[in-house]
Amino acid sequence: MPSRTHITRAQARRIALAAQGLHEGRPNAATKRHVSRVLQRSHLLQIDSVNVLVRAHYMPLFSRLGSYDRGLLEKTAYHPKKREAFEYWGHEASLIRLDLQPLFRWRMERAARGEGTYGGLARFGREKRAFIEEVRREIEARGPIGAGELSIGGKGQGSWWGWSDGKRALEWLFWAGQVTTATRRGFERVYDLPERVLPSEILNMPTPSAEEAQRELLRLSIRALGIASERCLRDYFRLEPQDAKARIPELVEAGDLIPITVEGWGPVYLDPQAKIPRRVEARALVSPFDPIVWERTRTERLFDFRYRIEIYTPAEKREFGYYCLPFVLGERIVARVDLKADRAAGNLIVHSIHPEASVAPEEIAPALGDELRLMAEWLNLGSITAPKGWRKPLQV
């Protein structure tokens, strides 16, 4: 257990990077074992619909493993007999380590009572209970099926949130743990009953109390973060503030969280098993949905890097670009890079590169060029279009 009560911000950065595995060298050829190890370390991968570059759950693995076969994650997540993950609400929609499923049953029970979910969906659950049960019975009889294959519930309105009643029923059942994702077709969930998807040894594991499950989720959070404030800890698995505030003092008393001070940031907690490397030589483009930058105030405190995703910002008001990825080099976040995969043309488009104010472009250009070439190779894109003025130093 660390005996120190104060660390520098540089030490805190190294702890955070090491906790997420960004201090380690990439394998020459990533295997399913490497994919599993990343999942074991981070506990979950966030899923998001944005596909301007690549789906969000693939990117943390690229950041840590380099050019790996994305099919390895598909097998890890959805293989009928060898799956190591399940989909649920962890940090937003997520692929979560399969063995952690019992820790989310309290959230499923709350959702079934109309608590902790979207207000409209909770209201739908109260008002349409008979219809929801009819949808569940259809899945029981026919599953696995997608929302568009239901015989009841109508069609959606075309937009992402223009859900049909059938889709609303499926999402209510998903929140309540009464259906789960068997697989995906493209990005569409295919639903089935948990007992036909998840291994019996997982379903038969004892259900911990809500309090013990929350404590364990916070233990996992500090392990994945290394160092974190209360806000960071509860954000990792999106715990309610009142739940985190009740559990954190219990974990401090048990020695699972070490209160510590960091210059310019506090109060914070340290993982008693945290590693403090003497130096970190990271090189990684990380997505907006990577645990390193999930909690934006933490990113600012640790890296002096104010980061906001601008997807929902009108184009004329964007400062850096639609889909900017932070570029980690060494122990710092040194730039943000706005990227797009033009799959039809086989081209990785680098819309813009914004180095931090303290960073000279020539200081980062060689490493960034290497990382962009690696990404283009990974995404099977044969060319890279660099922004004007960066073509020569990027050497693409």
Coordinates of C-alpha atoms in Angstrom, one line a residue:
M1 CA 0.0 0.0 0.0
P2 CA 1.4 3.4 -0.9
S3 CA 2.5 5.3 2.2
R4 CA 2.6 8.7 0.5
T5 CA -0.1 11.3 0.9
H6 CA 0.9 13.7 -1.8
I7 CA 2.1 13.2 -5.4
T8 CA 3.0 15.5 -8.2
R9 CA 0.8 16.0 -11.3
A10 CA 3.5 14.3 -13.4
Q11 CA 3.3 11.2 -11.2
A12 CA -0.5 11.3 -11.4
R13 CA -0.3 11.3 -15.2
R14 CA 2.0 8.3 -15.2
I15 CA -0.3 6.4 -12.8
A16 CA -3.3 7.2 -15.0
L17 CA -1.6 6.1 -18.2
A18 CA -0.2 2.9 -16.6
A19 CA -3.6 2.0 -15.2
Q20 CA -4.9 1.9 -18.8
G21 CA -2.0 0.1 -20.2
L22 CA -0.6 2.9 -22.3
H23 CA 2.8 2.5 -20.7
E24 CA 3.3 -0.9 -22.4
G25 CA 4.7 -1.6 -25.8
R26 CA 2.4 -2.9 -28.4
P27 CA 2.6 -6.6 -29.5
N28 CA 4.0 -7.5 -32.9
A29 CA 0.8 -9.4 -33.7
A30 CA -2.2 -8.9 -31.4
T31 CA -4.1 -12.1 -30.5
K32 CA -7.4 -12.7 -28.8
R33 CA -5.4 -13.0 -25.6
H34 CA -4.2 -9.4 -26.0
V35 CA -7.8 -8.3 -26.7
S36 CA -9.0 -10.1 -23.6
R37 CA -6.3 -8.5 -21.5
V38 CA -7.3 -5.0 -22.5
L39 CA -10.9 -5.8 -21.6
Q40 CA -9.8 -7.3 -18.3
R41 CA -7.9 -4.1 -17.5
S42 CA -10.5 -1.5 -18.5
H43 CA -13.5 -3.8 -17.6
L44 CA -15.7 -2.4 -20.4
L45 CA -15.6 -0.7 -23.8
Q46 CA -18.1 2.0 -24.6
I47 CA -20.3 1.6 -27.7
D48 CA -21.4 4.6 -29.7
S49 CA -23.2 5.0 -33.0
V50 CA -20.8 7.5 -34.5
N51 CA -18.9 5.8 -37.4
V52 CA -17.1 8.7 -39.1
L53 CA -13.8 7.0 -38.4
V54 CA -14.5 3.6 -36.8
R55 CA -17.0 2.4 -34.2
A56 CA -16.0 3.6 -30.7
H57 CA -15.5 0.1 -29.1
Y58 CA -12.8 -0.8 -31.6
M59 CA -10.6 2.2 -30.9
P60 CA -9.3 1.6 -27.4
L61 CA -7.9 -1.7 -28.6
F62 CA -6.1 0.0 -31.5
S63 CA -4.7 2.7 -29.1
R64 CA -3.2 -0.1 -27.0
L65 CA -2.5 -2.9 -29.4
G66 CA -2.0 -1.2 -32.8
S67 CA -3.2 -2.8 -36.0
Y68 CA -5.2 -5.7 -34.7
D69 CA -7.9 -7.8 -36.4
R70 CA -11.3 -6.4 -35.4
G71 CA -12.7 -9.8 -35.8
L72 CA -11.0 -10.7 -32.5
L73 CA -13.2 -8.3 -30.7
E74 CA -16.3 -9.7 -32.4
K75 CA -15.3 -13.2 -31.2
T76 CA -14.6 -11.9 -27.7
A77 CA -18.0 -10.1 -27.5
Y78 CA -20.4 -12.3 -29.4
H79 CA -19.0 -15.8 -30.0
P80 CA -21.9 -18.2 -28.9
K81 CA -19.6 -20.4 -26.9
K82 CA -16.5 -18.3 -26.1
R83 CA -17.9 -14.9 -25.4
E84 CA -16.2 -12.9 -22.7
A85 CA -18.4 -9.8 -22.7
F86 CA -22.1 -8.8 -22.6
E87 CA -23.8 -5.6 -23.5
Y88 CA -25.4 -3.4 -20.9
W89 CA -25.4 0.1 -19.5
G90 CA -22.0 0.5 -17.9
H91 CA -20.4 3.7 -19.0
E92 CA -23.3 4.5 -21.3
A93 CA -24.0 1.5 -23.7
S94 CA -21.0 -0.8 -23.2
L95 CA -19.4 -4.1 -23.8
I96 CA -18.7 -5.3 -20.3
R97 CA -16.6 -8.2 -18.9
L98 CA -18.9 -11.2 -18.8
D99 CA -18.0 -12.1 -15.2
L100 CA -19.2 -8.7 -14.0
Q101 CA -22.8 -9.4 -15.0
P102 CA -24.0 -10.0 -11.4
L103 CA -22.7 -6.6 -10.4
F104 CA -25.3 -5.0 -12.7
R105 CA -28.4 -6.9 -11.5
W106 CA -29.3 -4.1 -9.0
R107 CA -29.3 -1.7 -11.9
M108 CA -31.6 -4.0 -13.9
E109 CA -33.9 -4.4 -10.9
R110 CA -34.1 -0.6 -10.5
A111 CA -34.8 -0.2 -14.2
A112 CA -37.7 -2.7 -13.9
R113 CA -39.1 -0.5 -11.2
G114 CA -38.8 2.6 -13.5
E115 CA -35.7 4.0 -11.7
G116 CA -32.4 5.0 -13.1
T117 CA -33.5 5.0 -16.7
Y118 CA -34.8 7.6 -19.2
G119 CA -38.0 9.2 -18.0
G120 CA -39.9 8.5 -21.2
L121 CA -38.8 4.9 -21.2
A122 CA -39.8 4.5 -17.6
R123 CA -43.2 6.0 -18.3
F124 CA -43.6 3.6 -21.3
G125 CA -42.8 0.7 -19.0
R126 CA -45.6 1.8 -16.6
E127 CA -48.2 2.4 -19.3
K128 CA -47.4 -0.4 -21.7
R129 CA -46.6 -3.3 -19.4
A130 CA -48.9 -5.8 -21.1
F131 CA -47.5 -4.9 -24.5
I132 CA -43.9 -5.2 -23.2
E133 CA -44.7 -8.7 -22.0
E134 CA -46.1 -9.6 -25.4
V135 CA -42.9 -8.5 -27.0
R136 CA -40.9 -10.6 -24.5
R137 CA -43.1 -13.6 -25.3
E138 CA -42.4 -13.1 -29.0
I139 CA -38.7 -13.2 -28.4
E140 CA -39.1 -16.3 -26.3
A141 CA -40.9 -18.0 -29.1
R142 CA -38.9 -16.6 -32.1
G143 CA -35.6 -15.1 -30.9
P144 CA -33.0 -14.0 -31.6
I145 CA -34.6 -11.1 -33.5
G146 CA -34.0 -7.4 -34.3
A147 CA -36.5 -4.7 -33.6
G148 CA -37.5 -4.5 -37.2
E149 CA -38.5 -8.2 -37.2
L150 CA -41.1 -7.9 -34.5
S151 CA -44.6 -8.7 -35.6
I152 CA -46.0 -6.0 -33.3
G153 CA -45.1 -2.5 -32.4
G154 CA -45.0 -0.8 -35.8
K155 CA -42.2 1.0 -37.5
G156 CA -40.0 3.9 -36.3
Q157 CA -40.0 7.4 -37.7
G158 CA -36.6 7.1 -39.4
S159 CA -34.5 9.2 -37.1
W160 CA -32.2 7.6 -34.5
W161 CA -34.6 8.4 -31.6
G162 CA -37.7 7.9 -33.7
W163 CA -38.3 4.5 -32.0
S164 CA -41.3 2.3 -32.7
D165 CA -43.3 1.0 -29.7
G166 CA -41.6 -2.4 -30.4
K167 CA -38.2 -0.9 -30.1
R168 CA -39.2 0.9 -26.9
A169 CA -40.4 -2.3 -25.5
L170 CA -37.1 -4.0 -26.4
E171 CA -35.1 -1.2 -24.8
W172 CA -37.2 -1.4 -21.6
L173 CA -36.6 -5.2 -21.5
F174 CA -32.9 -4.6 -22.1
W175 CA -32.6 -2.1 -19.3
A176 CA -34.4 -4.5 -17.0
G177 CA -32.1 -7.4 -17.9
Q178 CA -35.0 -9.5 -19.4
V179 CA -33.4 -9.6 -22.8
T180 CA -29.8 -9.1 -23.9
T181 CA -27.8 -8.7 -27.1
A182 CA -27.2 -12.0 -28.8
T183 CA -25.1 -10.4 -31.6
R184 CA -25.2 -7.4 -33.9
R185 CA -26.0 -7.2 -37.6
G186 CA -24.0 -4.2 -38.7
F187 CA -24.7 -2.0 -35.8
E188 CA -28.3 -3.3 -35.1
R189 CA -28.8 -5.2 -31.9
V190 CA -30.2 -8.7 -32.2
Y191 CA -32.1 -9.5 -29.0
D192 CA -32.7 -12.8 -27.2
L193 CA -33.3 -14.1 -23.7
P194 CA -30.3 -14.0 -21.3
E195 CA -30.6 -17.7 -20.6
R196 CA -30.1 -18.5 -24.3
V197 CA -27.1 -16.1 -24.6
L198 CA -25.1 -16.0 -21.4
P199 CA -23.4 -19.0 -19.9
S200 CA -25.3 -20.8 -17.1
E201 CA -22.3 -20.4 -14.8
I202 CA -22.7 -16.6 -15.1
L203 CA -26.5 -16.6 -14.6
N204 CA -26.1 -18.9 -11.6
M205 CA -23.6 -16.7 -9.8
P206 CA -25.0 -15.2 -6.6
T207 CA -26.5 -11.8 -6.8
P208 CA -24.7 -9.3 -4.5
S209 CA -26.6 -6.6 -2.7
A210 CA -26.8 -3.3 -4.4
E211 CA -24.4 -1.9 -1.8
E212 CA -21.8 -4.6 -2.3
A213 CA -22.1 -4.4 -6.1
Q214 CA -21.5 -0.7 -6.0
R215 CA -18.5 -1.1 -3.8
E216 CA -17.0 -3.6 -6.2
L217 CA -17.7 -1.4 -9.2
L218 CA -15.9 1.4 -7.4
R219 CA -13.0 -0.9 -6.7
L220 CA -12.9 -1.8 -10.3
S221 CA -13.1 1.9 -11.2
I222 CA -10.0 2.9 -9.2
R223 CA -8.1 -0.1 -10.6
A224 CA -8.8 1.1 -14.1
L225 CA -8.1 4.7 -13.4
G226 CA -5.2 4.5 -10.9
I227 CA -6.0 7.8 -9.5
A228 CA -9.4 9.6 -9.4
S229 CA -11.7 12.0 -7.7
E230 CA -15.1 11.0 -6.4
R231 CA -16.6 12.4 -9.6
C232 CA -14.3 10.3 -11.8
L233 CA -15.0 7.1 -9.7
R234 CA -18.7 7.3 -10.1
D235 CA -18.5 8.3 -13.7
Y236 CA -16.7 5.2 -14.8
F237 CA -19.7 3.0 -14.3
R238 CA -22.2 5.9 -14.2
L239 CA -23.2 5.4 -10.5
E240 CA -25.6 7.8 -9.0
P241 CA -24.0 10.5 -6.8
Q242 CA -25.8 9.4 -3.7
D243 CA -24.7 5.8 -4.2
A244 CA -21.1 6.8 -4.7
K245 CA -21.1 9.2 -1.8
A246 CA -22.3 6.4 0.5
R247 CA -19.9 3.8 -0.7
I248 CA -16.6 5.7 -1.0
P249 CA -16.1 6.3 2.8
E250 CA -16.6 2.6 3.3
L251 CA -13.9 1.8 0.8
V252 CA -11.6 4.3 2.4
E253 CA -12.1 2.6 5.7
A254 CA -11.4 -0.8 4.2
G255 CA -8.2 0.5 2.6
D256 CA -9.5 0.0 -1.0
L257 CA -9.1 3.8 -1.7
I258 CA -6.2 5.8 -0.4
P259 CA -7.0 9.6 0.0
I260 CA -4.2 11.6 -1.5
T261 CA -3.5 15.1 -2.7
V262 CA -2.3 16.2 -6.1
E263 CA -1.2 19.7 -6.9
G264 CA -4.0 21.6 -8.6
W265 CA -6.5 18.7 -8.1
G266 CA -8.3 17.3 -5.1
P267 CA -9.4 15.6 -3.1
V268 CA -8.5 12.5 -5.0
Y269 CA -8.1 8.8 -4.3
L270 CA -5.2 6.4 -5.2
D271 CA -5.5 2.7 -6.1
P272 CA -3.5 0.9 -3.3
Q273 CA -2.0 -1.3 -6.1
A274 CA -1.2 1.6 -8.4
K275 CA 2.0 1.5 -10.4
I276 CA 4.0 4.8 -10.7
P277 CA 6.4 4.2 -13.6
R278 CA 9.5 6.4 -13.7
R279 CA 8.6 7.4 -17.2
V280 CA 5.9 6.6 -19.8
E281 CA 6.7 6.4 -23.6
A282 CA 3.1 6.3 -25.0
R283 CA 2.1 7.0 -28.6
A284 CA -1.6 6.7 -29.2
L285 CA -4.5 8.4 -30.9
V286 CA -7.4 7.9 -28.5
S287 CA -11.1 8.3 -29.3
P288 CA -13.5 10.6 -27.6
F289 CA -14.9 7.5 -25.9
D290 CA -11.6 6.2 -24.4
P291 CA -11.4 5.9 -20.6
I292 CA -8.4 8.1 -20.6
V293 CA -10.6 11.1 -21.5
W294 CA -14.0 10.0 -20.4
E295 CA -14.2 12.4 -17.5
R296 CA -13.3 15.7 -19.0
T297 CA -12.4 17.5 -15.7
R298 CA -10.0 14.7 -14.9
T299 CA -8.4 15.1 -18.4
E300 CA -8.0 18.8 -17.7
R301 CA -6.5 18.4 -14.2
L302 CA -4.1 15.7 -15.3
F303 CA -3.0 16.8 -18.7
D304 CA -3.9 20.6 -18.9
F305 CA -6.0 19.6 -21.8
R306 CA -9.5 21.0 -22.1
Y307 CA -11.4 18.5 -24.3
R308 CA -14.9 18.6 -25.7
I309 CA -16.3 16.6 -28.6
E310 CA -17.9 18.8 -31.2
I311 CA -20.2 16.4 -33.0
Y312 CA -23.3 18.2 -31.7
T313 CA -21.8 21.6 -32.2
P314 CA -23.0 23.5 -35.4
A315 CA -20.2 23.4 -38.0
E316 CA -19.7 27.2 -37.9
K317 CA -19.1 27.1 -34.2
R318 CA -16.6 24.2 -34.0
E319 CA -13.2 25.2 -32.8
F320 CA -11.3 22.0 -33.7
G321 CA -13.5 19.8 -35.8
Y322 CA -16.3 17.2 -35.9
Y323 CA -14.3 14.1 -34.6
C324 CA -11.1 15.2 -32.9
L325 CA -8.9 12.5 -31.4
P326 CA -6.4 13.5 -28.6
F327 CA -2.9 12.4 -29.5
V328 CA -0.9 11.0 -26.5
L329 CA 2.8 11.3 -26.9
G330 CA 5.1 10.3 -24.0
E331 CA 3.3 11.5 -20.9
R332 CA 1.3 14.3 -22.4
I333 CA -1.6 14.9 -24.7
V334 CA 0.1 17.0 -27.3
A335 CA -2.5 17.6 -30.0
R336 CA -6.0 16.9 -31.3
V337 CA -6.5 15.4 -34.8
D338 CA -9.8 15.6 -36.7
L339 CA -10.1 12.4 -38.7
K340 CA -12.5 10.8 -41.2
A341 CA -12.3 7.4 -43.0
D342 CA -13.5 7.8 -46.6
R343 CA -14.1 4.1 -47.1
A344 CA -15.3 4.4 -50.7
A345 CA -12.1 6.2 -51.8
G346 CA -9.9 4.1 -49.5
N347 CA -8.6 7.3 -47.9
L348 CA -7.9 8.5 -44.3
I349 CA -8.7 12.2 -44.3
V350 CA -6.9 14.3 -41.8
H351 CA -9.1 17.4 -41.7
S352 CA -6.9 19.3 -39.2
I353 CA -4.2 19.0 -36.7
H354 CA -4.1 21.2 -33.6
P355 CA -1.0 21.0 -31.5
E356 CA -1.2 22.3 -28.0
A357 CA 0.1 25.8 -27.4
S358 CA 3.3 24.5 -25.8
V359 CA 4.0 22.0 -28.5
A360 CA 5.9 22.7 -31.8
P361 CA 4.5 20.9 -34.9
E362 CA 7.9 19.5 -35.8
E363 CA 8.2 18.0 -32.4
I364 CA 5.3 15.7 -32.9
A365 CA 5.1 15.3 -36.7
P366 CA 7.2 12.1 -37.0
A367 CA 5.4 10.2 -34.3
L368 CA 2.0 11.4 -35.5
G369 CA 2.8 10.4 -39.0
D370 CA 3.7 6.9 -37.8
E371 CA 0.4 6.7 -35.9
L372 CA -1.6 7.8 -38.9
R373 CA 0.0 5.3 -41.2
L374 CA -0.7 2.6 -38.7
M375 CA -4.3 3.6 -38.5
A376 CA -4.7 3.7 -42.3
E377 CA -3.2 0.2 -42.5
W378 CA -5.6 -1.0 -39.7
L379 CA -8.6 0.4 -41.5
N380 CA -7.5 -0.9 -44.9
L381 CA -7.2 2.6 -46.3
G382 CA -4.6 2.9 -49.0
S383 CA -3.9 6.7 -48.7
I384 CA -3.8 9.6 -46.3
T385 CA -4.8 13.1 -47.1
A386 CA -3.1 15.5 -44.7
P387 CA -4.1 19.1 -44.1
K388 CA -2.3 21.8 -46.1
G389 CA 1.0 22.7 -44.5
W390 CA 1.4 19.3 -42.8
R391 CA 2.1 17.1 -45.8
K392 CA 5.9 17.3 -45.7
P393 CA 6.4 16.8 -42.0
L394 CA 3.9 14.0 -41.8
Q395 CA 5.6 12.2 -44.7
V396 CA 2.4 10.6 -46.1

